[in-house]
mmCIF file of C-alpha atoms in Angstrom:
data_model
loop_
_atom_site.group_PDB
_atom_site.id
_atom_site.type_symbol
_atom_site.label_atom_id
_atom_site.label_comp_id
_atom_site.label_asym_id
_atom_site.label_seq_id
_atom_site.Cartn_x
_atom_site.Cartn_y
_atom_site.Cartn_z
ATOM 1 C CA UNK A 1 119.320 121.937 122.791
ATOM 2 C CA UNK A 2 118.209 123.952 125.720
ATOM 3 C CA UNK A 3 117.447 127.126 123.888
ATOM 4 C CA UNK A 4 115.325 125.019 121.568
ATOM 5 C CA UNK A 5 113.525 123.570 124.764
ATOM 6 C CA UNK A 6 112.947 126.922 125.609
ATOM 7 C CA UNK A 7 111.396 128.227 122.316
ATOM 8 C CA UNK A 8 109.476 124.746 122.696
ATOM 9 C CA UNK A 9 107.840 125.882 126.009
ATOM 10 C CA UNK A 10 107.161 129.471 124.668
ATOM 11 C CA UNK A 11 105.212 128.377 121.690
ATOM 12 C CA UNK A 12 103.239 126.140 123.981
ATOM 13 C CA UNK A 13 102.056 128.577 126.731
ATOM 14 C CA UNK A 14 101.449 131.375 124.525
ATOM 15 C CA UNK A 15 99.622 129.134 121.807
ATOM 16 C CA UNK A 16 102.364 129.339 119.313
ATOM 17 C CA UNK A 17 102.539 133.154 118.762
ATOM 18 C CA UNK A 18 106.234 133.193 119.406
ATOM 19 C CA UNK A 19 106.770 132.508 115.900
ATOM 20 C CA UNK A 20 104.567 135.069 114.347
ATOM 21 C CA UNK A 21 100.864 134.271 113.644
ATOM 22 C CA UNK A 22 99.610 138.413 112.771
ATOM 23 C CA UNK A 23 99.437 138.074 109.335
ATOM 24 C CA UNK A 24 97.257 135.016 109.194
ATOM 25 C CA UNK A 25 95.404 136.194 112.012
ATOM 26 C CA UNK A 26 94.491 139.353 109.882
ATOM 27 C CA UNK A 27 94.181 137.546 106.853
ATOM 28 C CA UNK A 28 91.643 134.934 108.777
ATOM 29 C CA UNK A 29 89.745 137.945 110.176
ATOM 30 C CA UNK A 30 89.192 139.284 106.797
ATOM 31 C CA UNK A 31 88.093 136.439 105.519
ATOM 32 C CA UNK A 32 85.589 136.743 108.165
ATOM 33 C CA UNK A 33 84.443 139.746 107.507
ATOM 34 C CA UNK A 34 84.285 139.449 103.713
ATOM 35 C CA UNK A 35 81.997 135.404 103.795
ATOM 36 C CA UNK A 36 80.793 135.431 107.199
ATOM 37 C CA UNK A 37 79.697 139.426 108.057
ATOM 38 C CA UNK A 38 79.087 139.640 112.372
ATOM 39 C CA UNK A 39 79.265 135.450 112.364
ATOM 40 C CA UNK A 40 82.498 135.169 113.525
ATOM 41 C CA UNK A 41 84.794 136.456 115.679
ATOM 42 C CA UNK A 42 88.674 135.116 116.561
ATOM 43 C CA UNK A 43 89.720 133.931 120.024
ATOM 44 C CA UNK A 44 93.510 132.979 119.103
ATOM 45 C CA UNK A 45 96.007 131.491 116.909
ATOM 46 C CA UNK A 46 98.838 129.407 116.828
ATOM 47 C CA UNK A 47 101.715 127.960 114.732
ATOM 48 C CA UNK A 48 101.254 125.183 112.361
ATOM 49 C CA UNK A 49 104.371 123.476 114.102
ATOM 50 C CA UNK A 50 106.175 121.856 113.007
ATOM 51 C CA UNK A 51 105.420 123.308 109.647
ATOM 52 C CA UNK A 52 107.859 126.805 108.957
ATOM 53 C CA UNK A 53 104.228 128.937 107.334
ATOM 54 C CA UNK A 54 100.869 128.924 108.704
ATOM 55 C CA UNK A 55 98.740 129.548 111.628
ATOM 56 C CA UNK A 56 95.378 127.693 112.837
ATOM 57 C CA UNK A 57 92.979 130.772 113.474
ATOM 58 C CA UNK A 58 90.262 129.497 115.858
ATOM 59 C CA UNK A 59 86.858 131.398 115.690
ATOM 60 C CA UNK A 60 83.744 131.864 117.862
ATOM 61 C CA UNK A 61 80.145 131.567 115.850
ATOM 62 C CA UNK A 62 77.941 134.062 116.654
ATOM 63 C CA UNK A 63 74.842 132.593 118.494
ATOM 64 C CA UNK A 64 75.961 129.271 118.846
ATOM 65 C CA UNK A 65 77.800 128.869 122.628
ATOM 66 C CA UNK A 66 79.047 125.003 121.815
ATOM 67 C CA UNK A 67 80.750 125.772 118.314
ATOM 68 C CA UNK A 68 84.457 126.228 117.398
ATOM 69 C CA UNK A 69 85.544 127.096 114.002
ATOM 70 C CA UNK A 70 89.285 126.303 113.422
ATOM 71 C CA UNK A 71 90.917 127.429 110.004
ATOM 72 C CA UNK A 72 94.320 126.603 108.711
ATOM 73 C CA UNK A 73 95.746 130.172 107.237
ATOM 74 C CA UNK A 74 98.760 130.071 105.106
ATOM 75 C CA UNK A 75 98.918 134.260 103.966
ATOM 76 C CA UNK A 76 102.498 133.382 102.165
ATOM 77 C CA UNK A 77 101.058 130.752 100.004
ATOM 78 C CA UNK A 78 97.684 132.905 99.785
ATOM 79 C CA UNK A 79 95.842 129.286 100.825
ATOM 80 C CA UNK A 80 94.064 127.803 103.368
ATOM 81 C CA UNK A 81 94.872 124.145 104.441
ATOM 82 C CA UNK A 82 96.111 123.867 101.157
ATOM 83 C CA UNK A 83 92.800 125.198 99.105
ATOM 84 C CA UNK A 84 90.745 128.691 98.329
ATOM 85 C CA UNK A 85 90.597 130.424 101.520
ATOM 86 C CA UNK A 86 86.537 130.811 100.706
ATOM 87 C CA UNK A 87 85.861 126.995 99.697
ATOM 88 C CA UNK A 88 87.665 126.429 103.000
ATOM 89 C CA UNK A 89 86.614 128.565 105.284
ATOM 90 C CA UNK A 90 82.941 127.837 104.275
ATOM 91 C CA UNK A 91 83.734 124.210 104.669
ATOM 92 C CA UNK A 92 85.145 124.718 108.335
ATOM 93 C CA UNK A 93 82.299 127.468 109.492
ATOM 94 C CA UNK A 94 79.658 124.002 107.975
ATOM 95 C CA UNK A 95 81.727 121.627 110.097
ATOM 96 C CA UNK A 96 81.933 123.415 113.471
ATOM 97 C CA UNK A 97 78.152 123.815 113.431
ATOM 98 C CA UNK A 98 77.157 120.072 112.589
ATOM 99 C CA UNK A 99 80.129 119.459 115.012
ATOM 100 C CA UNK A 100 78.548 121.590 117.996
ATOM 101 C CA UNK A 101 74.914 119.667 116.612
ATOM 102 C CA UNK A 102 76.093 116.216 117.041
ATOM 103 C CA UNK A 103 77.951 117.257 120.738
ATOM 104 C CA UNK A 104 74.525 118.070 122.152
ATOM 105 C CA UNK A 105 73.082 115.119 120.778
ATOM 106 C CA UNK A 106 75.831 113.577 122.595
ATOM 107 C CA UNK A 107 75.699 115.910 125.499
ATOM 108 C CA UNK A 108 72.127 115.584 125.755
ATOM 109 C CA UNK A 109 71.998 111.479 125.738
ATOM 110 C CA UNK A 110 74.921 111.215 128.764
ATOM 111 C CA UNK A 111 73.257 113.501 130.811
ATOM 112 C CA UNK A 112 69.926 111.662 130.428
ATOM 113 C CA UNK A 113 71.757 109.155 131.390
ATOM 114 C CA UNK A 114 72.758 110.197 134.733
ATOM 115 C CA UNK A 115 76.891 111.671 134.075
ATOM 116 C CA UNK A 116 77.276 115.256 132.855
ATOM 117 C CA UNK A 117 80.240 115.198 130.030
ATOM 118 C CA UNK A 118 83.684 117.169 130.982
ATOM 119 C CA UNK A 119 85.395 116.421 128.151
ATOM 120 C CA UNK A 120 85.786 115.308 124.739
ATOM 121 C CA UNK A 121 87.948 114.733 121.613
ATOM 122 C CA UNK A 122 87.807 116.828 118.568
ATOM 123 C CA UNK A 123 86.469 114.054 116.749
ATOM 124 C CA UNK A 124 83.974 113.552 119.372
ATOM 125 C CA UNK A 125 84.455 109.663 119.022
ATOM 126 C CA UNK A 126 85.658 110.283 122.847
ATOM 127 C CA UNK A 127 83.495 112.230 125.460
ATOM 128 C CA UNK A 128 84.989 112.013 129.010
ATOM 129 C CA UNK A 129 82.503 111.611 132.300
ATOM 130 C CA UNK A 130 83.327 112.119 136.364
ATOM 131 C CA UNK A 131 83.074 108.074 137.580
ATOM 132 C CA UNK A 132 84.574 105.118 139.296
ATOM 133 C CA UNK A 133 83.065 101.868 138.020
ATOM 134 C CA UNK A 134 82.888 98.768 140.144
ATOM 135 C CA UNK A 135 81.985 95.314 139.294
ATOM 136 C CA UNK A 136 78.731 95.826 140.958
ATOM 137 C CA UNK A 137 77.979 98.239 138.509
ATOM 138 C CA UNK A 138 79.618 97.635 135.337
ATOM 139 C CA UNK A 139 77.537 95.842 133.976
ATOM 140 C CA UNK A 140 74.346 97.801 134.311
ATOM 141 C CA UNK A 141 76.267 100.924 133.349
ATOM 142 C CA UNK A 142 77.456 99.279 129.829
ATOM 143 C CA UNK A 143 73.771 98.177 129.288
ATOM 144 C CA UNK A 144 72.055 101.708 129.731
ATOM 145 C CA UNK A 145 75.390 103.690 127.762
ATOM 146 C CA UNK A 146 74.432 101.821 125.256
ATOM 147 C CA UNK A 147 70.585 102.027 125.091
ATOM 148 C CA UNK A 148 70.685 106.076 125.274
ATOM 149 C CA UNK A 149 73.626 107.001 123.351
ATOM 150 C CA UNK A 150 72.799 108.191 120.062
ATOM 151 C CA UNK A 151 73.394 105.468 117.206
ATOM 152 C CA UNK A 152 77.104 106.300 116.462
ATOM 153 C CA UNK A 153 80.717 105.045 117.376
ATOM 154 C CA UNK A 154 81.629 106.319 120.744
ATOM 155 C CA UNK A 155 84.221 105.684 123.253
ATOM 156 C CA UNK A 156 82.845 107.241 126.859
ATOM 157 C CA UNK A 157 85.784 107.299 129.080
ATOM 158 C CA UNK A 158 85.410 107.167 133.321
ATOM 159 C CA UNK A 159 87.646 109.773 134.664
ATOM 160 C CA UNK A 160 88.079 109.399 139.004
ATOM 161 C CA UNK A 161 86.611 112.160 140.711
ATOM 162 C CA UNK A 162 90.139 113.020 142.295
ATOM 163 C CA UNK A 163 90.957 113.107 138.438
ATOM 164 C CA UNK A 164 88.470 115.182 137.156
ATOM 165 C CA UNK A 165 88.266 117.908 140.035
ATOM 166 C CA UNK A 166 92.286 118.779 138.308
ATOM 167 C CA UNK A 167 90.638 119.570 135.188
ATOM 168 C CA UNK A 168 90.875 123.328 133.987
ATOM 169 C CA UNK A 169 87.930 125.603 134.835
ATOM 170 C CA UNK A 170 85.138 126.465 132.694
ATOM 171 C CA UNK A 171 84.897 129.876 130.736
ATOM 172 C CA UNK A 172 81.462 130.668 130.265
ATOM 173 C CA UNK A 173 82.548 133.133 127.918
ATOM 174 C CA UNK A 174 84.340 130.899 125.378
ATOM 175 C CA UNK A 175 82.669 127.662 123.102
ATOM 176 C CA UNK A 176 82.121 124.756 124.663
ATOM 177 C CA UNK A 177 83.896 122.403 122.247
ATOM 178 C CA UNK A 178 87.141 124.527 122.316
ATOM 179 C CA UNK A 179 87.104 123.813 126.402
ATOM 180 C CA UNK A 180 86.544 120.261 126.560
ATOM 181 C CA UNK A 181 88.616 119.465 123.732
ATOM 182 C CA UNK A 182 91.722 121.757 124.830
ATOM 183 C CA UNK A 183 95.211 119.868 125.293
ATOM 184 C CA UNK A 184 95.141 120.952 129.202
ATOM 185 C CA UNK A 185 91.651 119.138 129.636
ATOM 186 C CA UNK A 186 92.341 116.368 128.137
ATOM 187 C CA UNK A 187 96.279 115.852 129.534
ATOM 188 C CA UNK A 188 94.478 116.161 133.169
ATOM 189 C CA UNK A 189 92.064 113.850 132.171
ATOM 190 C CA UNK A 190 94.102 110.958 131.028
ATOM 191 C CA UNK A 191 96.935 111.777 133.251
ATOM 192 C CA UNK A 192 95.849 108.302 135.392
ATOM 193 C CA UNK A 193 94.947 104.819 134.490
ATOM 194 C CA UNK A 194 91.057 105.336 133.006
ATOM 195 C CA UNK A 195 88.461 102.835 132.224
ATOM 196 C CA UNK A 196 86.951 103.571 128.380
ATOM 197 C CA UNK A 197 83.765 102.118 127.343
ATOM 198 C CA UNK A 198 83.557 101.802 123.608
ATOM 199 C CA UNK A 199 79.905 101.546 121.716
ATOM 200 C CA UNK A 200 79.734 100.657 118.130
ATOM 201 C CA UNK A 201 77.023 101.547 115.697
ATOM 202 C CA UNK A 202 73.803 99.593 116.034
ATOM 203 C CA UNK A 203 73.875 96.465 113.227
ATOM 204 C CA UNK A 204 71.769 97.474 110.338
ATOM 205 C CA UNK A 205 69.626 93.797 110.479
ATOM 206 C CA UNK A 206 69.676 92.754 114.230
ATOM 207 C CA UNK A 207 69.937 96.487 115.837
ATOM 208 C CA UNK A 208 72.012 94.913 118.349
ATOM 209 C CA UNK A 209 75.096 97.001 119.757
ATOM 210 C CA UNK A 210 78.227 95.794 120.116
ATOM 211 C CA UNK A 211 80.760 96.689 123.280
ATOM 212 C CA UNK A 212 83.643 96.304 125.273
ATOM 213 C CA UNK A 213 85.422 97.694 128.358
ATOM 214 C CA UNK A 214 88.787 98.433 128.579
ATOM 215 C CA UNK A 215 91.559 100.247 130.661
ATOM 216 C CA UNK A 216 93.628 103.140 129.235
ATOM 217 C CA UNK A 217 96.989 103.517 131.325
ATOM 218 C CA UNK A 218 100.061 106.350 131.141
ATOM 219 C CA UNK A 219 102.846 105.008 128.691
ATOM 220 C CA UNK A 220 105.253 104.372 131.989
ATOM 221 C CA UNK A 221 102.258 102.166 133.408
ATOM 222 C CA UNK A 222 101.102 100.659 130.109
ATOM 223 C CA UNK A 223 105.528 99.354 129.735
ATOM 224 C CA UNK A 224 105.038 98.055 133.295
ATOM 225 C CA UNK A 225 102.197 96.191 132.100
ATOM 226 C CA UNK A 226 103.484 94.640 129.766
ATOM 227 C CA UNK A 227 106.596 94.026 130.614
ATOM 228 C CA UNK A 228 104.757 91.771 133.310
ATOM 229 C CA UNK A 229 102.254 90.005 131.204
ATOM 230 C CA UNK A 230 105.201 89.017 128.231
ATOM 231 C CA UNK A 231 107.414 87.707 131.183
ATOM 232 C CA UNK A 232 104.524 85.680 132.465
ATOM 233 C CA UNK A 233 103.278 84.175 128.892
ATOM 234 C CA UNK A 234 107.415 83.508 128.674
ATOM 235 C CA UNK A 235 107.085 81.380 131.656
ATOM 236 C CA UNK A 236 104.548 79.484 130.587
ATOM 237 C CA UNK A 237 105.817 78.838 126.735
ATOM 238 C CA UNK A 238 109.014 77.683 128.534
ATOM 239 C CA UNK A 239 106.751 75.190 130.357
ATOM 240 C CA UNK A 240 104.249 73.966 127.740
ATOM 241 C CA UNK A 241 105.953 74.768 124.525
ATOM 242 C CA UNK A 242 109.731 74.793 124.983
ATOM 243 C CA UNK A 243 111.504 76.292 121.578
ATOM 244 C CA UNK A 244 108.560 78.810 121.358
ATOM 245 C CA UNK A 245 109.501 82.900 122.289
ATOM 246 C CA UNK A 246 107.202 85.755 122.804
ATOM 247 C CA UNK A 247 106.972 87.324 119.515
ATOM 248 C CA UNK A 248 106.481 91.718 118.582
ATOM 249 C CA UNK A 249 103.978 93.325 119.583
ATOM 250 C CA UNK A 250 100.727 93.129 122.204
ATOM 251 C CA UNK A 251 96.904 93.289 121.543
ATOM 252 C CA UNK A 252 94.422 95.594 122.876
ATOM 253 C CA UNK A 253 93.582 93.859 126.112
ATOM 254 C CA UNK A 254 89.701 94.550 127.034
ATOM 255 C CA UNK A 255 88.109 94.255 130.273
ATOM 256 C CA UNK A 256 86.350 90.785 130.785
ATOM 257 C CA UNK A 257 82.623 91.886 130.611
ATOM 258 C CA UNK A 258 80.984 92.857 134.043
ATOM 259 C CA UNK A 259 84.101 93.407 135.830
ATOM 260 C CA UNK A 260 86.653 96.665 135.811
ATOM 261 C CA UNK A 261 89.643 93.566 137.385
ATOM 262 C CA UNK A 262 90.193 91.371 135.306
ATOM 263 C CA UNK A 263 91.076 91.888 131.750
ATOM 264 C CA UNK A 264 91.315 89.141 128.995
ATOM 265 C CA UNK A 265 94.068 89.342 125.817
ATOM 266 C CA UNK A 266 96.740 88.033 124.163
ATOM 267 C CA UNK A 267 100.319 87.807 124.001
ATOM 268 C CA UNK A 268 101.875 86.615 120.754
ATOM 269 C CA UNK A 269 104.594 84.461 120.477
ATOM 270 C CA UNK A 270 106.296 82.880 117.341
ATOM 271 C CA UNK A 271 107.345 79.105 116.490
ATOM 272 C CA UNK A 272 110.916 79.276 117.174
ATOM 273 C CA UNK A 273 113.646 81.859 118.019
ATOM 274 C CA UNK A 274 111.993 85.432 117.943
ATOM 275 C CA UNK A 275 114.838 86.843 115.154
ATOM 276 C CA UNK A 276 112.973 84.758 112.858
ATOM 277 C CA UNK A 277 109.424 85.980 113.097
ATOM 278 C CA UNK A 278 109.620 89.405 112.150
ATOM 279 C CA UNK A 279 106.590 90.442 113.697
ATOM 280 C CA UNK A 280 103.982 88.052 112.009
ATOM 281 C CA UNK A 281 103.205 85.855 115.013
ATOM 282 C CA UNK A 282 100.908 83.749 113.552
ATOM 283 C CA UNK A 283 99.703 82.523 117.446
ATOM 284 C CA UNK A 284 99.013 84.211 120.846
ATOM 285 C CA UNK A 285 98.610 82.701 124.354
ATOM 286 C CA UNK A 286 95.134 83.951 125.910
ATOM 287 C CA UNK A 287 95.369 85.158 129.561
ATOM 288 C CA UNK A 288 93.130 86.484 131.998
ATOM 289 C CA UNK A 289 95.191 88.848 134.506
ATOM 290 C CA UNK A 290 94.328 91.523 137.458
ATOM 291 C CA UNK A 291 94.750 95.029 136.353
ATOM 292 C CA UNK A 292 98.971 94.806 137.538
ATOM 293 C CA UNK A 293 99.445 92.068 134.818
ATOM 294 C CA UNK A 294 99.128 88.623 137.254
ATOM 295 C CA UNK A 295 97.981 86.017 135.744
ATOM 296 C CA UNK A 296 94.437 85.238 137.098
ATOM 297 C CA UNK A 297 93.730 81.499 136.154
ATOM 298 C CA UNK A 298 94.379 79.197 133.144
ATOM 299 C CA UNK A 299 96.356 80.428 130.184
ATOM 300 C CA UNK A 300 95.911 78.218 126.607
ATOM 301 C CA UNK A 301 97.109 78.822 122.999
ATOM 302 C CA UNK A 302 94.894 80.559 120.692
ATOM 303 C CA UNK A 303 96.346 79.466 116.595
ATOM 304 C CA UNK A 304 96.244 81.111 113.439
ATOM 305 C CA UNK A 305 95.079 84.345 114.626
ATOM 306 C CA UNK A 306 95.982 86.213 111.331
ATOM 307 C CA UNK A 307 93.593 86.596 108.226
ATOM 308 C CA UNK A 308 94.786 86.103 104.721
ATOM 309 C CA UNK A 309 95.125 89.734 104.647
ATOM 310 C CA UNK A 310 98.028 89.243 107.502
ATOM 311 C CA UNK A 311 95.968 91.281 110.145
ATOM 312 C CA UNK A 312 94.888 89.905 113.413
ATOM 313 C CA UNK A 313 91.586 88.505 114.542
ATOM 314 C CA UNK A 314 91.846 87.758 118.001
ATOM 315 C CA UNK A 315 88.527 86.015 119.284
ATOM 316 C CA UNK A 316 88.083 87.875 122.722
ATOM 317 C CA UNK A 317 86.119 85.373 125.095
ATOM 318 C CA UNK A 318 82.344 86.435 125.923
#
């Protein structure tokens, strides 16, 4: 077990080359050379762990500072990510420049907005800004996010300034994307409780934007959490509705709008002994609670809070 640790911790400070990545590094570099003459040029590799063949080759594009091109090389199979090496390659090299497009269109929005992005998810449905926000300001802050972000689904997450100053330097001499999306920036990052404020596309008909607050906590905080919440909505079951137990499983508690204290969501709890629910609480107890989990006024029961599908629809208090 230890000697496996140890070959763990290799692979991850040396980016998985370990375990051999030459030949798809040379095989990704020729693939270069043959589609994409003087456009590309390759700034590492790594293992496809936990996979036993393949490397992920990740590529600079020639006059573009934001974009990173990342291609899945298999030489063994002779495939990339599963298909021709050309149909994918071409496919990536297309997708890390509309990639490094829409990130300046993101980029570009925040910092009219007043916060200068230091981070974001490959995906870029997550961009990460320095902030603290207070119930003062909340509010405000939520209304112009939303008015100058471009129209797409975006989570902007508030990372403290004690937080953010632990983040890995920049390298002006390597992509943009490939620094604010690297595993170091965003474990620092997210390595405290953050606040994430999620935007959803503009409706079509009423071009109103929908959004919601919430907080975004380390797994030992998140247990602690709920641990404390369950054991309260217990107590109060016991009290109001004695035969009824906390059933599996938590929703995604969101941050009552215009305050970063108090966060609204529910608890589910089954009619009867738990054993017999099997996960498909079919009601929840709605609390308000301060950011350790304490109850912060009344508590009621919330019924039928399953579709016809079986999925939840929890109706989250304005």
């Amino acid at each position: 077990m230890r000697r496996w640790a140890a070959l763990l911790a290799a692979v991850g400070l040396t980016g998985g080359c370990a375990l051999g990545t030459g030949d798809d590094r040379s095989r990704a570099e020729e693939l270069a050379a043959q589609y994409f003459p003087g456009q590309l040029s390759v700034l590492g590799a790594r293992n496809l762990f936990p996979e036993t063949t393949g490397s992920e080759i990740t590529f600079a594009l020639t006059g573009d500072p934001d974009a990173v091109v990342r291609l899945r090389v298999d030489t063994k199979k002779g495939l990339c990510n599963g298909k021709s090496c050309e149909v994918e390659l071409r496919r990536v090299v297309e997708q890390g420049r509309q990639a490094a497009q829409t990130w300046r269109r993101i980029a570009g929005a925040l910092r009219g907005c007043g916060h200068e992005p230091i981070g974001a998810d490959e995906r870029l449905g997550q961009v990460w800004v320095e902030g603290e926000p207070a119930n003062a300001t909340i509010g405000g802050l939520m209304a112009k996010l939303g008015g100058c972000l471009p129209d797409l689904p975006i989570t902007v997450n508030f990372a403290a300034p004690a937080v953010a100053a632990k983040r890995p330097k920049i390298d002006p001499k390597l992509p943009m994307l490939l620094q604010l999306t690297g595993s170091k920036t965003q474990a620092a990052l997210s390595a405290k409780t953050y606040l994430a404020a999620s935007f959803a596309q503009r409706d079509a008909a009423t071009r109103t934007r929908e959004s919601s607050a919430r907080l975004v906590r380390p797994f030992e905080e998140r247990e602690k959490f709920r641990m404390r919440v369950e054991a309260a909505a217990g107590a109060w079951l016991a009290a109001n509705r004695p035969g009824d137990t906390i059933g599996r499983g938590m929703s995604l508690w969101r941050l009552r709008p215009g305050t970063v204290d108090r966060l609204v969501g529910f608890v589910l709890f089954c009619n009867g002994k738990v054993q017999e629910c099997l996960g498909t609480s079919e009601n929840a107890v709605l609390m308000t609670v301060d950011p350790q989990g304490n109850p912060v006024g009344e508590m009621r029961v919330v019924e039928n809070v399953r579709n016809a599908q079986g999925r939840l629809e929890l109706p989250y208090p304005v």
